[in-house]
Coordinates of C-alpha atoms in Angstrom, one line a residue:
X1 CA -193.8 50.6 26.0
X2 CA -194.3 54.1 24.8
X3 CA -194.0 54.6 20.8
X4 CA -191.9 56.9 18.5
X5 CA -194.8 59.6 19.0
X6 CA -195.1 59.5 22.6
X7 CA -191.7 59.5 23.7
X8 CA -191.1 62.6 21.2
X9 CA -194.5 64.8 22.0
X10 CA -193.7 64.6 26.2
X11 CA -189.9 65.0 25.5
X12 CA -190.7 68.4 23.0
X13 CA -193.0 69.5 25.8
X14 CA -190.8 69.2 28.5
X15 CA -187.9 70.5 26.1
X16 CA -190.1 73.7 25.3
X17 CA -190.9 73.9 29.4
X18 CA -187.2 73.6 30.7
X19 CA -186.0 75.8 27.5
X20 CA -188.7 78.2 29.0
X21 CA -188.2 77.8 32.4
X22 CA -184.2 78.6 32.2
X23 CA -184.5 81.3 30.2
X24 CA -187.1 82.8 32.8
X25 CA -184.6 81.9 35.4
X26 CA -181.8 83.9 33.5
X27 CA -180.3 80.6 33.6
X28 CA -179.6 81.2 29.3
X29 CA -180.6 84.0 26.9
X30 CA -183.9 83.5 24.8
X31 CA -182.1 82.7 21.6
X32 CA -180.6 79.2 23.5
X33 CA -183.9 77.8 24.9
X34 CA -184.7 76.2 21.3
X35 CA -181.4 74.7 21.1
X36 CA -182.2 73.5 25.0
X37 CA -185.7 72.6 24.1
X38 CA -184.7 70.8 20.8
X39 CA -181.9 68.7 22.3
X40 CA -184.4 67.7 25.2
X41 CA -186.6 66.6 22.7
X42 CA -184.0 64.7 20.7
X43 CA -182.9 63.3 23.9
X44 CA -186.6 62.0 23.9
X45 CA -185.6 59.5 21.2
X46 CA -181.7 58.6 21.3
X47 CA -182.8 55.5 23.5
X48 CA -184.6 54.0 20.9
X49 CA -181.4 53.8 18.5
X50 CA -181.4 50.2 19.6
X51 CA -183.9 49.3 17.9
X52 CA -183.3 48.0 14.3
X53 CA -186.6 49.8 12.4
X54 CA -187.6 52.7 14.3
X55 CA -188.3 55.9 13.2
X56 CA -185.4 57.3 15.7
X57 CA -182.3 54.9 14.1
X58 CA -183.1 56.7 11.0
X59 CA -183.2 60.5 12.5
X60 CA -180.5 59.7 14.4
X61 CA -178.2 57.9 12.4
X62 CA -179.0 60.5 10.1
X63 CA -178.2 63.6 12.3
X64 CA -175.2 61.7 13.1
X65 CA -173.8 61.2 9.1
X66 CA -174.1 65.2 9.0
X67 CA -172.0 65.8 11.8
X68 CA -169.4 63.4 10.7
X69 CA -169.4 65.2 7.5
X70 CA -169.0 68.6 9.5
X71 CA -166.3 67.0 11.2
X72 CA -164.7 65.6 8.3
X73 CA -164.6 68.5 6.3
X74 CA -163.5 71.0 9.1
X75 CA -160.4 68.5 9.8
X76 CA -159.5 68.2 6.2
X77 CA -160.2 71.9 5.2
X78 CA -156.5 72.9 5.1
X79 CA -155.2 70.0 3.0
X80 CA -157.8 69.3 0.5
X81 CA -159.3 71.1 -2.7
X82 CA -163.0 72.2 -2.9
X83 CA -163.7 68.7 -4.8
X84 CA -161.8 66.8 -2.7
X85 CA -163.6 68.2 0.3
X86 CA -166.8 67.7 -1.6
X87 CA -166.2 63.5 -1.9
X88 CA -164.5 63.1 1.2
X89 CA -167.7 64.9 3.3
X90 CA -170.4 63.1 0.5
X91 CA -168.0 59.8 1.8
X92 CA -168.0 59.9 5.3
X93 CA -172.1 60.9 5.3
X94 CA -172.7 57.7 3.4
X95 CA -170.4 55.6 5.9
X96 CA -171.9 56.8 9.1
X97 CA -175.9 57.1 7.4
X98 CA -176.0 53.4 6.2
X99 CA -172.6 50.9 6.5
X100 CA -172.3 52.1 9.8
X101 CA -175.8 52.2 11.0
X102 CA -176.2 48.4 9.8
X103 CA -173.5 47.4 11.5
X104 CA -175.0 49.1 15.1
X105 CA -177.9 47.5 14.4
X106 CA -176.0 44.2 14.1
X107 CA -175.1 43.9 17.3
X108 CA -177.5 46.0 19.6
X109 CA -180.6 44.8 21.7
X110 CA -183.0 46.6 21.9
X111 CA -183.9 47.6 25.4
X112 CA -180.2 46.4 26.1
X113 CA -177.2 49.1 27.0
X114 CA -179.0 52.3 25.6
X115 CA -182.1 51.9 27.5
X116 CA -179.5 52.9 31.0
X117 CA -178.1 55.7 33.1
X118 CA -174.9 54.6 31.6
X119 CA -175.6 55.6 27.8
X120 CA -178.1 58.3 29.5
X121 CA -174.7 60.1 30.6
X122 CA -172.8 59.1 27.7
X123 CA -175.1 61.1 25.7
X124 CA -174.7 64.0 27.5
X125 CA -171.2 64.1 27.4
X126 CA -171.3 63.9 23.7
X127 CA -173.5 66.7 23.1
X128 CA -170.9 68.4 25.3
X129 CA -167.7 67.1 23.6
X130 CA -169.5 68.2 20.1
X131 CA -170.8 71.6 21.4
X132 CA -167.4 72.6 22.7
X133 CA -165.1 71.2 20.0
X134 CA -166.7 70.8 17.2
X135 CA -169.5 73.8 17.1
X136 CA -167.1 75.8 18.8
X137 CA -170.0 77.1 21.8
X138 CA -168.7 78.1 25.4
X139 CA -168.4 75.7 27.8
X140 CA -171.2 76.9 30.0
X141 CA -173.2 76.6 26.7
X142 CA -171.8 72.9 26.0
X143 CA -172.6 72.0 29.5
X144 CA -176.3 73.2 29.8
X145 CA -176.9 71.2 26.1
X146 CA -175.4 68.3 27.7
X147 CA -178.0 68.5 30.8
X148 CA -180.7 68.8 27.7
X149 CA -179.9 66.1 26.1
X150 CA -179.4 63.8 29.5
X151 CA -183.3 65.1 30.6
X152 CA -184.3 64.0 27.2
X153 CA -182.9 60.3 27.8
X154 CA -184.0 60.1 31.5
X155 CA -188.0 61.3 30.3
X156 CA -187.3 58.3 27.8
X157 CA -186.9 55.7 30.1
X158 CA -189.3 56.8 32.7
X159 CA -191.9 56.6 30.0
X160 CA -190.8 53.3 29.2
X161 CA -191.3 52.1 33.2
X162 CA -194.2 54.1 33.5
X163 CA -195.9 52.1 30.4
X164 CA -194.5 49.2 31.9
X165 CA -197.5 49.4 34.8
X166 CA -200.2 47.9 33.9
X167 CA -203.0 49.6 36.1
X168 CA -206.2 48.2 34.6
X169 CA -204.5 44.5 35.7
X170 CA -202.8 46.1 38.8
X171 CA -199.9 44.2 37.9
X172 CA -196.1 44.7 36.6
X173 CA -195.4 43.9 32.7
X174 CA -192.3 41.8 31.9
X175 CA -190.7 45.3 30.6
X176 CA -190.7 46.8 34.0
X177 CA -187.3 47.5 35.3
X178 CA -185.9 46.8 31.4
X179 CA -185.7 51.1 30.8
X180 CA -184.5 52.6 33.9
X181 CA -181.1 50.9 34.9
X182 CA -177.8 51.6 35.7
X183 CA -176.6 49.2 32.7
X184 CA -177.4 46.1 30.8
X185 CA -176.7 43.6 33.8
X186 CA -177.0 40.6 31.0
X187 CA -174.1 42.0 28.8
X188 CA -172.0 43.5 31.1
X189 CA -168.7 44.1 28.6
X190 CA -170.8 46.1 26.9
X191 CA -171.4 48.7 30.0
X192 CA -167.5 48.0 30.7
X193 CA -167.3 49.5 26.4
X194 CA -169.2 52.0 27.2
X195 CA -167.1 53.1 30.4
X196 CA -164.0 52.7 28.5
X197 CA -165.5 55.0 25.9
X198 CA -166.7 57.7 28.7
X199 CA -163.5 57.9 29.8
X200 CA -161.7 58.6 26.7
X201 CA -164.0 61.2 26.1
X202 CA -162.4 63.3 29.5
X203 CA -159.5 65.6 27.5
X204 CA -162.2 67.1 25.3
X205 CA -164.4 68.2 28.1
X206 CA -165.9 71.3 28.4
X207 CA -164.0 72.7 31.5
X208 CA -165.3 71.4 34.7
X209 CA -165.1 75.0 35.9
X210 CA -168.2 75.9 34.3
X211 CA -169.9 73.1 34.9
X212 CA -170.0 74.0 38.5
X213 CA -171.0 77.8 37.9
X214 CA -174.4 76.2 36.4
X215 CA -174.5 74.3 39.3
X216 CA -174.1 76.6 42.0
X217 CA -176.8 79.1 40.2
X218 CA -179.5 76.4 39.7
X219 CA -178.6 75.7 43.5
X220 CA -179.4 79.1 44.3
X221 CA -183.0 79.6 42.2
X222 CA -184.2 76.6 45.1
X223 CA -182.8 78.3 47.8

């Protein structure tokens, strides 16, 4: 399979090419193809958060602590003092960074659930459920971060297949068809958590309206 380097250098440059490409396209103003370009490359990675010592459960998981503390502190702004804010944010990036991360790593596979179309979209929809609600960004905006961040997982796990040929031994490795799936057909309760988890993701949504605008003008730049 492809490392931590590879998956991250061909994720950045496709980031950088479809950050470029849209902005070319009037698709997104120059100042948002980074944030495109960085989330495709971050996408690049997020599969690999199965796997218990890899360079991308620590990014991650790390990335993850400062927007819990983001989170925290923007919820509990109106009720607590400047200290209080202080420990409760310096709390809950210390519960997501390590008690929570060892526990993830308890019970994932690597290769299992995240390696899928399934977490591939659940992803995306989180980018878009934090871009909307939490960084406060339009929905069009929340919506083209979440198709960054699902390219990102999808160039993941077509690396992964395509090191999974072997073309010196014209043969298939055992990993082949382990990357690119709908879900982890050996622990199916987890793909019916991860549904469960999809759907109660829905209310917070970007509206769906917007969604289809991006839609109908990529449609158009083929046609």
């Amino acid at each position: 399979m492809a490392n931590f380097t590879t998956h991250f250098t061909v994720a950045a440059v496709g980031g950088a090419l479809a950050g470029g490409l849209g902005w070319q396209a009037g698709l997104w103003p120059f100042v948002d193809s980074f944030s495109v370009a960085g989330l495709v490359a971050l996408g690049g990675i997020v599969p690999d958060i199965d796997a218990d010592q890899s360079r991308a459960v620590r990014l991650l998981f790390t990335l993850m602590a400062m927007l819990a503390v983001i989170g925290c502190v923007s919820a509990l702004q109106p009720f607590l003092s400047l200290a209080e804010l202080s420990g409760a944010g310096v709390g809950a990036y210390l519960f997501v960074r390590y008690p929570l991360s060892t526990l993830f790593k308890r019970f994932s596979v690597h290769r299992g659930i995240w390696h899928s179309l399934l977490a591939a979209v659940l992803s995306s929809l989180a980018v878009a459920v934090v871009s909307y609600q939490l960084f406060i960004q339009t929905a069009m905006q929340s919506w083209i971060l979440a198709g960054a961040m699902l390219i990102g997982v999808l160039i993941h796990l077509l690396l992964d297949e395509i090191y999974s040929i072997d073309i010196e031994g014209r043969r298939l490795k055992r990993s082949f068809g382990t990357a690119f799936k709908l879900y982890d057909y050996g622990t199916p309760q987890t793909a019916l958590l991860m549904g469960v988890v999809i759907v109660s993701m829905t209310p917070w949504l970007p509206p769906y309206g917007a969604l289809q605008s991006i839609g109908q003008r990529v449609w158009a730049l083929w046609h």
